[in-house]
mmCIF file of N, CA and C in Angstrom:
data_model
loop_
_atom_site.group_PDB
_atom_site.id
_atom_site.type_symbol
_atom_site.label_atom_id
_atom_site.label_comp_id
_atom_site.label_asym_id
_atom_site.label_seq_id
_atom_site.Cartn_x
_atom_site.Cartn_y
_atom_site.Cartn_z
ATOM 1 N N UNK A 1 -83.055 36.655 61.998
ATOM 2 C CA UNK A 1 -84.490 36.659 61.790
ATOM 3 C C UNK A 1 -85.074 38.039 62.041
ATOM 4 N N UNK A 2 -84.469 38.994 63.275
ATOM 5 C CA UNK A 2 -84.743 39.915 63.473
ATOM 6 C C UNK A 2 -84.717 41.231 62.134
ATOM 7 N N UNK A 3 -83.153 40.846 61.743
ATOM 8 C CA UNK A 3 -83.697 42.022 60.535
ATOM 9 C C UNK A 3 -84.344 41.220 59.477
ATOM 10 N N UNK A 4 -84.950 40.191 58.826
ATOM 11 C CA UNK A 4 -85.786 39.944 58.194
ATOM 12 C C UNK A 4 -87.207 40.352 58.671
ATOM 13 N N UNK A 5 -87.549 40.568 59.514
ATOM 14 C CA UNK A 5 -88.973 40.681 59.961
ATOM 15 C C UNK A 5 -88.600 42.309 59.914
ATOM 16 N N UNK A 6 -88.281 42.936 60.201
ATOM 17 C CA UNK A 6 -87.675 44.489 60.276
ATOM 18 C C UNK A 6 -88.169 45.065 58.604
ATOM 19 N N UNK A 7 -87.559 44.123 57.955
ATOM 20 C CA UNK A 7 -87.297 45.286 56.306
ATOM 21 C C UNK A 7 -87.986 44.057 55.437
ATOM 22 N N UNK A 8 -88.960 42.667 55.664
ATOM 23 C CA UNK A 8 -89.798 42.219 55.321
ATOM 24 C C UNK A 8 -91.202 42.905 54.591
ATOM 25 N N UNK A 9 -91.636 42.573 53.406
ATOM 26 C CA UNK A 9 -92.952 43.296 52.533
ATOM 27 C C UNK A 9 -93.959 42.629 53.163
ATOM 28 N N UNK A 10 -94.684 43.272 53.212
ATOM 29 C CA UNK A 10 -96.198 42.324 53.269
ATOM 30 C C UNK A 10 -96.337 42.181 54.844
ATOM 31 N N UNK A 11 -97.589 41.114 55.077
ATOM 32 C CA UNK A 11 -98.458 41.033 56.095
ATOM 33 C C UNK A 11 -97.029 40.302 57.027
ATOM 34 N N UNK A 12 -96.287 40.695 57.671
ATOM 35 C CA UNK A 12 -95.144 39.737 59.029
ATOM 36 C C UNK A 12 -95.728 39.143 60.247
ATOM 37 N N UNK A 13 -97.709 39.432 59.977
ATOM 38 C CA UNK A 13 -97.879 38.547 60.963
ATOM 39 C C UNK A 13 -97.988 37.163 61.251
ATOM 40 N N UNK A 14 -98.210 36.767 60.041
ATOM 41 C CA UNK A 14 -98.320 35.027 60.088
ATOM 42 C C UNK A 14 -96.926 34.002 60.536
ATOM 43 N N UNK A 15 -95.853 34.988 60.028
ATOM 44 C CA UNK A 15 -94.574 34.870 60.204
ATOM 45 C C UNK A 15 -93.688 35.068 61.685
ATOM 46 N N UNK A 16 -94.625 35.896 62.254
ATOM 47 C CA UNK A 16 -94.454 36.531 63.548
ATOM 48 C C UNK A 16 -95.188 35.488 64.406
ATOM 49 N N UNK A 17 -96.224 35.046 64.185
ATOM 50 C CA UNK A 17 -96.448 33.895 64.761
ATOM 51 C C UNK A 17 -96.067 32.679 65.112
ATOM 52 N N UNK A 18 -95.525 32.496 63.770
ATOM 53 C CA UNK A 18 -94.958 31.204 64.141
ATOM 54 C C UNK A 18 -93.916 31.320 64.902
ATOM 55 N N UNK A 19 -92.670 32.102 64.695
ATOM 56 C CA UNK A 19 -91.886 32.508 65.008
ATOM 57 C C UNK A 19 -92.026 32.298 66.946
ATOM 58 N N UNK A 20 -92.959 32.932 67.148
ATOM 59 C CA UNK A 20 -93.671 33.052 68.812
ATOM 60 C C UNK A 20 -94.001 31.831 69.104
ATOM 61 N N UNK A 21 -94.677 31.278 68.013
ATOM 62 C CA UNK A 21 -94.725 29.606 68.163
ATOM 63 C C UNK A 21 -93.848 28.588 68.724
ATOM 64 N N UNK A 22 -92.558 28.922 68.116
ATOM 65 C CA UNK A 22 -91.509 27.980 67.940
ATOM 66 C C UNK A 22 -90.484 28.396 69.406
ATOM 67 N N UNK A 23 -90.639 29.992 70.016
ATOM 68 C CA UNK A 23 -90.240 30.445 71.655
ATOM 69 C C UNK A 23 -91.183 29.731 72.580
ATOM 70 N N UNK A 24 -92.096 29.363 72.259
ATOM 71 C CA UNK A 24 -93.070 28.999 73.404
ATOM 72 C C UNK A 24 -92.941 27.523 73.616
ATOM 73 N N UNK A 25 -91.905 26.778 72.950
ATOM 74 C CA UNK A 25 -91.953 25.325 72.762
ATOM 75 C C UNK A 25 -90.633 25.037 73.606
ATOM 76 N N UNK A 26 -91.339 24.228 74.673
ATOM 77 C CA UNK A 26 -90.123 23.848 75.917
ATOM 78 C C UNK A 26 -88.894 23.173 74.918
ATOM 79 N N UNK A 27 -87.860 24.301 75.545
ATOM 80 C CA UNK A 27 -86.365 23.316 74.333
ATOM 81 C C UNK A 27 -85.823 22.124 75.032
ATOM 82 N N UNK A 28 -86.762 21.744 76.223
ATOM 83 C CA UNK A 28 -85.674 20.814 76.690
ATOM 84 C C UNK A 28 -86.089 19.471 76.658
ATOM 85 N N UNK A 29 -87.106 19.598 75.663
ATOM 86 C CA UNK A 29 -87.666 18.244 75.021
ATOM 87 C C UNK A 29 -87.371 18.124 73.408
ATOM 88 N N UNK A 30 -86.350 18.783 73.495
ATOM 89 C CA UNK A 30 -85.788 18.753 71.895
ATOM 90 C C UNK A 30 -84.975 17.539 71.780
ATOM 91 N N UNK A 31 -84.852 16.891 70.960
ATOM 92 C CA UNK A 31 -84.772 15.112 70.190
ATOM 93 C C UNK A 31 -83.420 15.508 68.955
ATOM 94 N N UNK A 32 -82.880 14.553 68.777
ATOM 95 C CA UNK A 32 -82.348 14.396 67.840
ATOM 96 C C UNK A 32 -83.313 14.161 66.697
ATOM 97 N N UNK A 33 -84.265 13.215 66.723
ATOM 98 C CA UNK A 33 -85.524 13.260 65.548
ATOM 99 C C UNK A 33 -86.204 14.363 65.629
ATOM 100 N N UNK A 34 -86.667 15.300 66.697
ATOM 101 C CA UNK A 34 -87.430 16.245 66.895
ATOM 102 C C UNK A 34 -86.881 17.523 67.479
ATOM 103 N N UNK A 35 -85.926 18.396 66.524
ATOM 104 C CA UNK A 35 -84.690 19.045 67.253
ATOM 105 C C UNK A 35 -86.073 20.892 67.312
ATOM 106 N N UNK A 36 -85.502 21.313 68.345
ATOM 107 C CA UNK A 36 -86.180 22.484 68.757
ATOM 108 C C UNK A 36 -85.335 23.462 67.534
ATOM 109 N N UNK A 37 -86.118 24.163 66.688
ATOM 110 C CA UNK A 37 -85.356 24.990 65.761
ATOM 111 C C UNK A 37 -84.677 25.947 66.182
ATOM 112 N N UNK A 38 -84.846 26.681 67.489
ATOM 113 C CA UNK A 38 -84.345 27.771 67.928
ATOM 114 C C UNK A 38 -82.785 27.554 68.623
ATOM 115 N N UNK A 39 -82.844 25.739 69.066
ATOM 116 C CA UNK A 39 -81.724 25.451 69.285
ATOM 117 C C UNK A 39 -80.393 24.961 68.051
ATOM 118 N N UNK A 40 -80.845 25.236 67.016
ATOM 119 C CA UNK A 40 -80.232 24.898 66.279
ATOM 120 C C UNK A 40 -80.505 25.588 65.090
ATOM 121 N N UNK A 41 -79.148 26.003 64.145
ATOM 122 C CA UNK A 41 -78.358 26.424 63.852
ATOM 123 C C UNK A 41 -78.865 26.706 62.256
ATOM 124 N N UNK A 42 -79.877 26.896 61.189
ATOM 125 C CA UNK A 42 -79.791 27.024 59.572
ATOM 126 C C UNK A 42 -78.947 27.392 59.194
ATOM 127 N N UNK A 43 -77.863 27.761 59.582
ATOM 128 C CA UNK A 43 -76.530 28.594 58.629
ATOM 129 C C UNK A 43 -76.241 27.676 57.380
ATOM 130 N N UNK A 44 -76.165 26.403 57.464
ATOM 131 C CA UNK A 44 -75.216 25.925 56.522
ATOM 132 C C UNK A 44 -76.181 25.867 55.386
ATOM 133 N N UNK A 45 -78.115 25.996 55.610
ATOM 134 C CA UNK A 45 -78.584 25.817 54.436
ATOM 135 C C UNK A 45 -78.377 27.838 53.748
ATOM 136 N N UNK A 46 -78.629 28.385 54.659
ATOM 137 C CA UNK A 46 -78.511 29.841 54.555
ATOM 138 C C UNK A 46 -76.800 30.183 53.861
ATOM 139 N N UNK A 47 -75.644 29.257 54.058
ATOM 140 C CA UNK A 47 -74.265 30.083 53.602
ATOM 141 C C UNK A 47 -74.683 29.456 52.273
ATOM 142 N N UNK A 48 -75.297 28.462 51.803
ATOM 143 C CA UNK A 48 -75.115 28.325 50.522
ATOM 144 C C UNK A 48 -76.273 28.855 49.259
ATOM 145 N N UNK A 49 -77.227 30.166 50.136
ATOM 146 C CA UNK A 49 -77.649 30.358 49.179
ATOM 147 C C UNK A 49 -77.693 31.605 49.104
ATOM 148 N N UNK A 50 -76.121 32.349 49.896
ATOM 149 C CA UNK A 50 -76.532 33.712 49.539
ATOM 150 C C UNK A 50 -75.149 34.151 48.697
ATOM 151 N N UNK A 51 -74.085 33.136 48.086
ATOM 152 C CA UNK A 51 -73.123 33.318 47.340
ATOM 153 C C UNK A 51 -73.270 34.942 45.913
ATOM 154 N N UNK A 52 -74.207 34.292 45.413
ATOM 155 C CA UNK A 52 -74.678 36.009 44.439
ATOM 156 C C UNK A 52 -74.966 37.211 44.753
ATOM 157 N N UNK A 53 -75.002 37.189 46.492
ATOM 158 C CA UNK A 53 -75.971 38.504 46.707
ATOM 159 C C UNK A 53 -74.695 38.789 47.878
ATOM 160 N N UNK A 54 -73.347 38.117 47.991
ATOM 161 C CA UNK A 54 -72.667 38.349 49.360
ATOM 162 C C UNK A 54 -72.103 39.665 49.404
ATOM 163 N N UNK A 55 -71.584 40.270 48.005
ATOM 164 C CA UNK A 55 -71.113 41.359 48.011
ATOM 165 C C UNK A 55 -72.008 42.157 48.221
ATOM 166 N N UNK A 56 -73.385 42.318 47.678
ATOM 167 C CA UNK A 56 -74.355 42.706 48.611
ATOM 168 C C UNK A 56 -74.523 43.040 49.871
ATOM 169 N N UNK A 57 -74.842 42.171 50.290
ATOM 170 C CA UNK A 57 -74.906 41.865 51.790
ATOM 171 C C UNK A 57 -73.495 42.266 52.579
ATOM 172 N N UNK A 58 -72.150 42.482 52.166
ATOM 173 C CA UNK A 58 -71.033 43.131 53.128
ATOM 174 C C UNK A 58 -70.863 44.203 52.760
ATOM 175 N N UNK A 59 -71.115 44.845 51.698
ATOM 176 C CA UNK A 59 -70.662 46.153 51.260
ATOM 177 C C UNK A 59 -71.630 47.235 50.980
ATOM 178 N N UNK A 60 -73.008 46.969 50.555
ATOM 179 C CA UNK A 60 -74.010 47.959 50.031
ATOM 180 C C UNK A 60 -75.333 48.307 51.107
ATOM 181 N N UNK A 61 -75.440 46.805 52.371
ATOM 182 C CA UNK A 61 -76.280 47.244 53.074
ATOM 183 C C UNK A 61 -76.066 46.824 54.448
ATOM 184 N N UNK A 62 -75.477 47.844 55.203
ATOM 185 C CA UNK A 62 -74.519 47.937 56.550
ATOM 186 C C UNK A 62 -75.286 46.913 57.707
ATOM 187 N N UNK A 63 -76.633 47.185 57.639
ATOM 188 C CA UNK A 63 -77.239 46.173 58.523
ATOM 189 C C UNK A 63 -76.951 44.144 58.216
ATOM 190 N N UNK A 64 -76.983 44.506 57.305
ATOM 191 C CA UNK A 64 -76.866 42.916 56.662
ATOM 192 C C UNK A 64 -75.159 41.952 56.589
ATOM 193 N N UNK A 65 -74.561 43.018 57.227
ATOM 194 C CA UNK A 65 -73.201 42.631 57.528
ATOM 195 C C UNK A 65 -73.342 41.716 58.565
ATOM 196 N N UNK A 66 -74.127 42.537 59.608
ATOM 197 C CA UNK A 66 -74.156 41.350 60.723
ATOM 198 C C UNK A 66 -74.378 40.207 60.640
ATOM 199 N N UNK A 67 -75.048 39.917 59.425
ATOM 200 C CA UNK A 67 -75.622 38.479 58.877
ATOM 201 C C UNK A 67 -74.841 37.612 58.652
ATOM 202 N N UNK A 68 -74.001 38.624 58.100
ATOM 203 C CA UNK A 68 -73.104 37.697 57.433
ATOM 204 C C UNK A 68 -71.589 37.540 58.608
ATOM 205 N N UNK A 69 -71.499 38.139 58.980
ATOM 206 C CA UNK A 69 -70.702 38.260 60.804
ATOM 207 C C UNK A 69 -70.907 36.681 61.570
ATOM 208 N N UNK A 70 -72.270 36.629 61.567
ATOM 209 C CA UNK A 70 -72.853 35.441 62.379
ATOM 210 C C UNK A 70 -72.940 34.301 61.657
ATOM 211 N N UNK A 71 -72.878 33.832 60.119
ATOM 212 C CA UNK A 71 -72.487 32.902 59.513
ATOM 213 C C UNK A 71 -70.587 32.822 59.893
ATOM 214 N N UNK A 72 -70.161 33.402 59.917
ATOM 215 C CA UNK A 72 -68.560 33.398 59.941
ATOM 216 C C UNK A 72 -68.689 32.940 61.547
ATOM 217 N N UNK A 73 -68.918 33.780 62.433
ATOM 218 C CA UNK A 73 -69.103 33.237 64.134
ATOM 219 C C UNK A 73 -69.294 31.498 64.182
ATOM 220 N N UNK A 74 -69.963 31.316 63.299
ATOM 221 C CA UNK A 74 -70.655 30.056 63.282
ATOM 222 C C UNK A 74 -69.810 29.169 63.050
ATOM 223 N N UNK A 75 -69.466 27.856 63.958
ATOM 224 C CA UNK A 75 -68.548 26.955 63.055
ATOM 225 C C UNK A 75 -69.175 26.167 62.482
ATOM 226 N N UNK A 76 -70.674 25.803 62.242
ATOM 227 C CA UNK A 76 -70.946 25.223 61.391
ATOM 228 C C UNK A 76 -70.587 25.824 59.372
ATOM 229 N N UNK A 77 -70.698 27.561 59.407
ATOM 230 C CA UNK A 77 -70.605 28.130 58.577
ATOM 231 C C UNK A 77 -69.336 28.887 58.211
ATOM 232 N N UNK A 78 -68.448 28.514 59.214
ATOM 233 C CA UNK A 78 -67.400 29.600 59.148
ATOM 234 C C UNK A 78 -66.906 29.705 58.029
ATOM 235 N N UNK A 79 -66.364 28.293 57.722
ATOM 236 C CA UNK A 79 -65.533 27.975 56.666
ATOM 237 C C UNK A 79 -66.192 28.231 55.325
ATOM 238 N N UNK A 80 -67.263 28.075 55.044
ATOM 239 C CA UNK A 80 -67.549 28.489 53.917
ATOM 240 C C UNK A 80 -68.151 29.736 53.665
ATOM 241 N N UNK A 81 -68.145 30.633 54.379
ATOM 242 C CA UNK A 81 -68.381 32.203 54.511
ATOM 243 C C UNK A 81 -67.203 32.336 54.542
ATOM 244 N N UNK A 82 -65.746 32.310 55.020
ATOM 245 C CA UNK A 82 -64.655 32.606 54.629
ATOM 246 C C UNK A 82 -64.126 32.985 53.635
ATOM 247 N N UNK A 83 -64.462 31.201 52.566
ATOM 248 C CA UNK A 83 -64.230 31.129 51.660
ATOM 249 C C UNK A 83 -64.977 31.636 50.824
ATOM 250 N N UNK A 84 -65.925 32.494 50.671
ATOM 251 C CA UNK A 84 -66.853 33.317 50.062
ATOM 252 C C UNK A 84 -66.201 34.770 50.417
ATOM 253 N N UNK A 85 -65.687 35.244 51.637
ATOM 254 C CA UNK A 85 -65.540 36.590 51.820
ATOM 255 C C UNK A 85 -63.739 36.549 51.277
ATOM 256 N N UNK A 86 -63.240 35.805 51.053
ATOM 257 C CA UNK A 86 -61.567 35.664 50.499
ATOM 258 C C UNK A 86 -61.831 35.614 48.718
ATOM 259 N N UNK A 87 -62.818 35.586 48.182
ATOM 260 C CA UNK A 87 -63.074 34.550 47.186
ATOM 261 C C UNK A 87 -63.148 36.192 46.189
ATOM 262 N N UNK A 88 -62.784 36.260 44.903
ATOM 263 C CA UNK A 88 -63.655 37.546 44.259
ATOM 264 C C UNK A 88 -64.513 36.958 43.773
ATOM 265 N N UNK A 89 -65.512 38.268 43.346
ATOM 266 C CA UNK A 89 -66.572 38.070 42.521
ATOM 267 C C UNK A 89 -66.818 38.182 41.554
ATOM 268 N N UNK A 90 -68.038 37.686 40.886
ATOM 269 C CA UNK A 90 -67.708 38.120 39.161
ATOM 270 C C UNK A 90 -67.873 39.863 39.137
ATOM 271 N N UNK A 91 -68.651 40.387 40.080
ATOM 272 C CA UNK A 91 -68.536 41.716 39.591
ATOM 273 C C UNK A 91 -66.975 42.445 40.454
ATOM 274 N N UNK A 92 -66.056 42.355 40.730
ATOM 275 C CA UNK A 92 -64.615 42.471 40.786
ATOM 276 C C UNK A 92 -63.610 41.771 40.494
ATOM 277 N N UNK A 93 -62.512 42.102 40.592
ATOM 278 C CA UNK A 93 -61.297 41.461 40.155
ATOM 279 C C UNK A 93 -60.445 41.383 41.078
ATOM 280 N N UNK A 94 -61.140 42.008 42.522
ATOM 281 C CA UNK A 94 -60.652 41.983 43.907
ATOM 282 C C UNK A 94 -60.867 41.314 44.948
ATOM 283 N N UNK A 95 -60.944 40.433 45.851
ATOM 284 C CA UNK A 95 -61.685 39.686 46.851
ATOM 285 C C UNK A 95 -62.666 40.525 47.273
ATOM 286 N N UNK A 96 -63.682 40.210 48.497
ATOM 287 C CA UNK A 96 -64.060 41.045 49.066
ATOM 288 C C UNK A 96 -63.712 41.595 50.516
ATOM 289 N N UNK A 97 -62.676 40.847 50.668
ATOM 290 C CA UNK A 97 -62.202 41.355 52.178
ATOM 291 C C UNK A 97 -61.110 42.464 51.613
ATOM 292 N N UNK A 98 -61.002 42.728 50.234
ATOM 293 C CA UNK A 98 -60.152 43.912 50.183
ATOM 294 C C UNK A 98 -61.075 44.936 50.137
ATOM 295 N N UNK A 99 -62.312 44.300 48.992
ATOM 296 C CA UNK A 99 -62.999 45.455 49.288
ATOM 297 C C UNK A 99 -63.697 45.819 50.495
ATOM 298 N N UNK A 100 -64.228 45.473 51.508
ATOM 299 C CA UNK A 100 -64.415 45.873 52.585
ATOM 300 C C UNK A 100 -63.035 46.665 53.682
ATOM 301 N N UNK A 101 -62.042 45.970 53.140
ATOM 302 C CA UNK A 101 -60.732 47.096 53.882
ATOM 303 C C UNK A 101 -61.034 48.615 53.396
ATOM 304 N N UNK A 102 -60.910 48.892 51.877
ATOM 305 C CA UNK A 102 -61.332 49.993 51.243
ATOM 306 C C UNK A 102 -62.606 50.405 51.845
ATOM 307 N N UNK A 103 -63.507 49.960 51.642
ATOM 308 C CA UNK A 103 -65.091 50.476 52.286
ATOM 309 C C UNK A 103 -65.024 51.012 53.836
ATOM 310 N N UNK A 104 -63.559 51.000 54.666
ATOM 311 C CA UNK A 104 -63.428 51.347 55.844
ATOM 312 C C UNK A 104 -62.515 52.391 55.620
ATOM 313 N N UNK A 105 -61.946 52.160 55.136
ATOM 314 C CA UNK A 105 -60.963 53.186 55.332
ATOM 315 C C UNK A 105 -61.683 54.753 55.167
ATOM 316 N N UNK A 106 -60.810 55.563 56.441
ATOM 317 C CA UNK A 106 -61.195 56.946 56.366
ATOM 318 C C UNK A 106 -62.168 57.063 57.063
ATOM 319 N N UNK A 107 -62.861 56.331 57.451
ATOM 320 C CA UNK A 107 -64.108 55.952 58.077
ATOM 321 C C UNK A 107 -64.112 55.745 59.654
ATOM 322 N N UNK A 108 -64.638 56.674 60.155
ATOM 323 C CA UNK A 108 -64.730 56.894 61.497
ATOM 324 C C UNK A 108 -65.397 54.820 62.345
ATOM 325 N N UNK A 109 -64.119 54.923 63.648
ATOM 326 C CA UNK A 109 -63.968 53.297 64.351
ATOM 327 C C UNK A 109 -65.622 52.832 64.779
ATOM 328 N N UNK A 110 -66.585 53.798 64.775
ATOM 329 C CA UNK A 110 -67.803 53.235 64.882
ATOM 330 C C UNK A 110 -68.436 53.355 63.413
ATOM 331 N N UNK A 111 -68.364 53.250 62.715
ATOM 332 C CA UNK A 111 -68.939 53.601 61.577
ATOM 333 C C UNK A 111 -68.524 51.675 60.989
ATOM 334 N N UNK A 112 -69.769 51.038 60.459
ATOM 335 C CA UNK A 112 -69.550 50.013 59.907
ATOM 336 C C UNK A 112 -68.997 49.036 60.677
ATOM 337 N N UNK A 113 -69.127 48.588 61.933
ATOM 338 C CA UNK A 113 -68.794 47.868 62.803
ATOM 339 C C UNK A 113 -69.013 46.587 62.363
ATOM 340 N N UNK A 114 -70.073 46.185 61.523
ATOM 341 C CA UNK A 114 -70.071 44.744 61.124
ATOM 342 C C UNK A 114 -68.658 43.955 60.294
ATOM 343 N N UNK A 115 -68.680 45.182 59.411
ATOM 344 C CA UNK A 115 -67.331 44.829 58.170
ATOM 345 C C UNK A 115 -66.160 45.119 59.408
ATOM 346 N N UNK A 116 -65.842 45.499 60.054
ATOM 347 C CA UNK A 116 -64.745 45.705 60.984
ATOM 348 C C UNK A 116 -64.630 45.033 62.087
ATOM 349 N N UNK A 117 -65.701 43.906 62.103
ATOM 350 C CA UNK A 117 -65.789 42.840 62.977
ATOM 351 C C UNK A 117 -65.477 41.497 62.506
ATOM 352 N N UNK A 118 -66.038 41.576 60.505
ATOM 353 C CA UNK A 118 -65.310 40.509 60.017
ATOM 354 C C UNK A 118 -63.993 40.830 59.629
ATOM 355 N N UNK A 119 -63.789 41.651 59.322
ATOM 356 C CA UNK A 119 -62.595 41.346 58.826
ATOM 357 C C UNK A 119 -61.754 41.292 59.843
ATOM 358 N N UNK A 120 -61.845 41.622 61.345
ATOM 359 C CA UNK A 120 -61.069 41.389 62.554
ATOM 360 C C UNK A 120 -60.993 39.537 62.569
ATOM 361 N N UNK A 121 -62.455 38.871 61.756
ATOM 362 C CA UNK A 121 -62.199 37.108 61.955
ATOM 363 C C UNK A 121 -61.500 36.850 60.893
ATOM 364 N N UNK A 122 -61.476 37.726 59.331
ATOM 365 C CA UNK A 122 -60.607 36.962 58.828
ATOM 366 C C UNK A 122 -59.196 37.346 58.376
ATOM 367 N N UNK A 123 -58.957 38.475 59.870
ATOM 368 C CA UNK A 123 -57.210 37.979 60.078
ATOM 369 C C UNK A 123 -56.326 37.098 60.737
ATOM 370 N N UNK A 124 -57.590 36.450 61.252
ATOM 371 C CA UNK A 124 -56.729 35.711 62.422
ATOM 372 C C UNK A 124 -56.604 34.297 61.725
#
């Protein structure tokens, strides 16, 4: 949420509000009918709608790796961010965990820490 509000257009205060809204709400009256959002998890609606833009998001804009880092962290999302970062795309003929090997290489051990954090999850 943090880098969405960061590199977000327009007015982020209404958004920023709520946001403050939803910290200020005791979590420990969170319900199975009435679940506290902060305690729980959007990945799985979020892994399935960023399939077109993933090579995007691991290779062209370094901040947005982490994003995609924390869908993989996630076991609600792991598996199908996996299978998205193993998977090629229509614009290659390569997976993208090769291309992110390439996108490191030569590349100084702090440099791109997100892509060098997934691809540390999807060797194991």
């Amino acid at each position: 949420m943090l880098e969405t509000m960061l590199h977000a257009v327009g007015d982020k205060k209404p958004a920023m509000d709520a946001l403050l809204e939803l910290a200020a709400a005791d979590p420990r009256s969170s319900t199975s009918k009435d679940p506290n959002p902060l305690l729980t998890m959007p990945t799985d609606h979020l892994v399935d709608k960023i399939p077109p833009f993933i090579r995007y998001y691991v290779l062209e804009n370094g901040s947005s790796a982490f994003m995609v880092l924390a869908l993989l962290e996630n076991p609600e999302a792991a598996e199908k961010t996996r299978k998205l970062l193993l998977s090629k795309t229509k614009d290659s003929s390569i997976t993208l965990q090769k291309e992110m090997g390439k996108l490191i290489k030569g590349k100084l051990e702090s440099e791109l820490k997100a892509v060098r954090l997934i691809l540390d999850h999807l060797a194991k």
